[in-house]
GROMACS .gro file of C-alpha atoms in nm:
model
  192
    1GLU     CA    1  -1.847  -0.947   4.721
    2ARG     CA    2  -2.156  -0.726   4.757
    3ALA     CA    3  -2.479  -0.834   4.943
    4LEU     CA    4  -2.671  -0.518   4.846
    5THR     CA    5  -2.660  -0.232   4.579
    6TRP     CA    6  -2.900   0.043   4.601
    7GLU     CA    7  -2.925   0.330   4.341
    8GLY     CA    8  -3.183   0.612   4.404
    9GLU     CA    9  -3.378   0.800   4.171
   10ASP     CA   10  -3.106   1.091   4.186
   11GLY     CA   11  -2.841   0.848   4.100
   12ALA     CA   12  -2.689   0.805   4.430
   13VAL     CA   13  -2.552   0.459   4.480
   14ARG     CA   14  -2.492   0.268   4.804
   15THR     CA   15  -2.345  -0.049   4.848
   16PHE     CA   16  -2.315  -0.313   5.128
   17ALA     CA   17  -2.076  -0.616   5.169
   18PHE     CA   18  -2.226  -0.910   5.335
   19ALA     CA   19  -2.043  -0.824   5.662
   20GLU     CA   20  -2.157  -0.465   5.648
   21LEU     CA   21  -2.523  -0.585   5.594
   22ARG     CA   22  -2.512  -0.831   5.877
   23ALA     CA   23  -2.351  -0.560   6.093
   24ALA     CA   24  -2.601  -0.316   6.022
   25VAL     CA   25  -2.917  -0.579   6.068
   26ALA     CA   26  -2.753  -0.692   6.411
   27ARG     CA   27  -2.733  -0.311   6.528
   28LEU     CA   28  -3.078  -0.240   6.443
   29ALA     CA   29  -3.193  -0.559   6.599
   30GLY     CA   30  -3.029  -0.477   6.898
   31ALA     CA   31  -3.189  -0.118   6.899
   32LEU     CA   32  -3.532  -0.297   6.844
   33ARG     CA   33  -3.476  -0.513   7.127
   34ALA     CA   34  -3.394  -0.222   7.350
   35LEU     CA   35  -3.741  -0.066   7.253
   36GLY     CA   36  -3.899  -0.406   7.369
   37VAL     CA   37  -3.927  -0.579   7.047
   38GLY     CA   38  -3.922  -0.958   7.083
   39GLU     CA   39  -4.049  -1.274   6.918
   40GLY     CA   40  -4.387  -1.271   6.771
   41ASP     CA   41  -4.415  -0.893   6.803
   42THR     CA   42  -4.532  -0.690   6.503
   43VAL     CA   43  -4.325  -0.382   6.362
   44GLY     CA   44  -4.445  -0.170   6.103
   45ILE     CA   45  -4.226  -0.047   5.817
   46PHE     CA   46  -4.354   0.284   5.662
   47MET     CA   47  -4.053   0.376   5.439
   48PRO     CA   48  -3.970   0.418   5.056
   49LEU     CA   49  -3.725   0.170   4.895
   50LEU     CA   50  -3.404   0.251   5.080
   51PRO     CA   51  -3.109   0.015   5.202
   52GLU     CA   52  -3.244   0.086   5.558
   53THR     CA   53  -3.604  -0.061   5.457
   54ALA     CA   54  -3.426  -0.389   5.372
   55ILE     CA   55  -3.221  -0.380   5.679
   56GLY     CA   56  -3.536  -0.318   5.899
   57LEU     CA   57  -3.698  -0.615   5.737
   58LEU     CA   58  -3.411  -0.829   5.797
   59ALA     CA   59  -3.360  -0.716   6.140
   60ILE     CA   60  -3.726  -0.774   6.232
   61ALA     CA   61  -3.691  -1.137   6.098
   62TYR     CA   62  -3.360  -1.161   6.314
   63LEU     CA   63  -3.554  -1.102   6.616
   64GLY     CA   64  -3.819  -1.352   6.511
   65ALA     CA   65  -4.074  -1.055   6.516
   66ILE     CA   66  -4.318  -1.001   6.246
   67ALA     CA   67  -4.281  -0.720   5.977
   68VAL     CA   68  -4.570  -0.520   5.870
   69PRO     CA   69  -4.490  -0.331   5.548
   70ALA     CA   70  -4.703  -0.049   5.436
   71PHE     CA   71  -4.686   0.118   5.109
   72SER     CA   72  -4.490   0.460   5.157
   73GLY     CA   73  -4.766   0.658   4.963
   74TYR     CA   74  -5.040   0.578   5.197
   75GLY     CA   75  -5.241   0.863   5.398
   76PRO     CA   76  -5.282   0.850   5.768
   77ASP     CA   77  -5.593   0.640   5.755
   78ALA     CA   78  -5.480   0.374   5.531
   79LEU     CA   79  -5.144   0.362   5.763
   80ALA     CA   80  -5.333   0.357   6.088
   81SER     CA   81  -5.591   0.074   5.991
   82ARG     CA   82  -5.296  -0.164   5.898
   83LEU     CA   83  -5.095  -0.080   6.210
   84ALA     CA   84  -5.396  -0.085   6.449
   85ASP     CA   85  -5.525  -0.427   6.293
   86ALA     CA   86  -5.166  -0.577   6.334
   87ARG     CA   87  -5.117  -0.435   6.659
   88ALA     CA   88  -4.804  -0.289   6.571
   89LYS     CA   89  -4.547  -0.232   6.879
   90VAL     CA   90  -4.294  -0.014   6.669
   91LEU     CA   91  -4.302   0.148   6.358
   92LEU     CA   92  -4.000   0.215   6.130
   93THR     CA   93  -4.018   0.527   5.904
   94VAL     CA   94  -3.826   0.826   5.732
   95ASP     CA   95  -3.850   1.203   5.836
   96GLY     CA   96  -3.963   1.265   5.454
   97VAL     CA   97  -3.927   1.179   5.105
   98SER     CA   98  -3.846   1.379   4.783
   99ARG     CA   99  -4.150   1.408   4.547
  100ARG     CA  100  -4.097   1.599   4.227
  101GLY     CA  101  -3.795   1.741   4.362
  102LYS     CA  102  -3.936   1.872   4.701
  103PRO     CA  103  -3.935   1.721   5.024
  104VAL     CA  104  -4.271   1.586   5.192
  105ALA     CA  105  -4.283   1.513   5.559
  106THR     CA  106  -4.354   1.151   5.602
  107LYS     CA  107  -4.348   1.171   5.979
  108SER     CA  108  -4.639   1.406   5.973
  109ILE     CA  109  -4.851   1.123   5.801
  110VAL     CA  110  -4.729   0.894   6.083
  111ASP     CA  111  -4.813   1.134   6.371
  112ASP     CA  112  -5.178   1.150   6.236
  113ALA     CA  113  -5.201   0.774   6.182
  114LEU     CA  114  -5.048   0.694   6.523
  115ARG     CA  115  -5.372   0.895   6.683
  116ASN     CA  116  -5.575   0.576   6.556
  117ALA     CA  117  -5.318   0.307   6.615
  118PRO     CA  118  -5.253   0.302   7.013
  119THR     CA  119  -5.053   0.003   7.010
  120VAL     CA  120  -4.747   0.175   6.850
  121ARG     CA  121  -4.524   0.271   7.139
  122SER     CA  122  -4.221   0.365   6.966
  123VAL     CA  123  -4.124   0.511   6.622
  124LEU     CA  124  -3.770   0.497   6.467
  125VAL     CA  125  -3.715   0.775   6.212
  126PHE     CA  126  -3.467   0.755   5.959
  127ASP     CA  127  -3.331   1.089   5.864
  128ARG     CA  128  -3.373   1.059   5.475
  129VAL     CA  129  -3.442   1.408   5.333
  130GLY     CA  130  -3.338   1.626   5.634
  131VAL     CA  131  -3.681   1.780   5.694
  132ASP     CA  132  -3.736   1.912   6.024
  133VAL     CA  133  -4.022   1.685   6.198
  134PRO     CA  134  -4.146   1.703   6.546
  135MET     CA  135  -4.023   1.435   6.765
  136GLN     CA  136  -4.238   1.318   7.062
  137SER     CA  137  -4.049   1.259   7.359
  138GLY     CA  138  -4.038   0.904   7.502
  139ARG     CA  139  -4.214   0.758   7.160
  140ASP     CA  140  -3.994   0.896   6.880
  141PHE     CA  141  -3.624   0.810   6.832
  142SER     CA  142  -3.359   0.891   6.579
  143TRP     CA  143  -3.278   0.564   6.379
  144ARG     CA  144  -2.922   0.689   6.345
  145GLU     CA  145  -2.870   0.782   6.723
  146LEU     CA  146  -3.057   0.475   6.862
  147THR     CA  147  -2.851   0.227   6.647
  148ALA     CA  148  -2.509   0.402   6.719
  149ALA     CA  149  -2.568   0.345   7.070
  150ALA     CA  150  -2.723  -0.007   7.035
  151THR     CA  151  -2.551  -0.324   7.119
  152PRO     CA  152  -2.536  -0.535   6.822
  153LEU     CA  153  -2.726  -0.881   6.877
  154PRO     CA  154  -2.475  -1.144   6.829
  155THR     CA  155  -2.713  -1.393   6.655
  156TYR     CA  156  -3.049  -1.435   6.531
  157VAL     CA  157  -3.346  -1.606   6.692
  158ARG     CA  158  -3.398  -1.952   6.576
  159THR     CA  159  -3.736  -1.993   6.432
  160SER     CA  160  -3.926  -2.269   6.249
  161ALA     CA  161  -3.994  -2.291   5.897
  162ASN     CA  162  -4.378  -2.201   5.970
  163ALA     CA  163  -4.315  -1.917   6.197
  164GLN     CA  164  -4.478  -1.596   6.081
  165VAL     CA  165  -4.228  -1.350   5.940
  166MET     CA  166  -4.465  -1.089   5.751
  167LEU     CA  167  -4.809  -0.974   5.744
  168LEU     CA  168  -4.883  -0.810   5.417
  169TYR     CA  169  -5.230  -0.645   5.369
  170THR     CA  170  -5.456  -0.620   5.064
  171SER     CA  171  -5.524  -0.291   4.914
  172GLY     CA  172  -5.870  -0.257   5.069
  173SER     CA  173  -6.011  -0.164   4.742
  174THR     CA  174  -6.302  -0.386   4.779
  175GLY     CA  175  -6.364  -0.372   5.147
  176GLN     CA  176  -6.144  -0.373   5.479
  177PRO     CA  177  -5.765  -0.473   5.437
  178LYS     CA  178  -5.695  -0.818   5.502
  179GLY     CA  179  -5.381  -0.938   5.647
  180ALA     CA  180  -5.205  -1.243   5.470
  181ASN     CA  181  -4.962  -1.417   5.684
  182HIS     CA  182  -4.619  -1.523   5.540
  183VAL     CA  183  -4.381  -1.760   5.699
  184HIS     CA  184  -4.003  -1.795   5.700
  185ALA     CA  185  -4.005  -2.090   5.454
  186GLY     CA  186  -4.278  -1.939   5.231
  187PHE     CA  187  -4.244  -1.575   5.078
  188PRO     CA  188  -3.872  -1.534   5.141
  189LEU     CA  189  -3.791  -1.877   4.958
  190LYS     CA  190  -4.035  -1.763   4.651
  191CYS     CA  191  -3.826  -1.450   4.642
  192MET     CA  192  -3.500  -1.623   4.643
   0.00000   0.00000   0.00000
């Protein structure tokens, strides 16, 4: 039985059985723990819709941390304002995305944004399109390498129903973006 089926714009299909998805989540959670992420910490997600985006969201919840998703089309200022306000410790991102058939370096947007988001200490970069992007030593890590070396966490952090799981920001079209708190027994249950 499949837990996740993803189809890309190019027609590529990837599937994950429940055990495969759980293993990927536990391994990424181990990598995030190695980067110092713990219960209550905020972790930004600046990624297009990929299986790894879902794995990232689940791994953050697995640790009892708080996910801060950001629309993958944001520019540096919009991304920085949300990461800074949330006091994000780690950011999950991709090397780049394909727009109109050409690769666009998402990581360069991240690098610009992090000049104004000083709380982000680590960036995990998933190799999506194979764009050669600069990696800052000590801050930027290859998603594939770090998760391959990580010890999977055997179990998740037990949280209360009212423990925060996500911080979702408004568009900011009528002023400063505002963060809306979502708890484990709120937004995820509505989605289900």
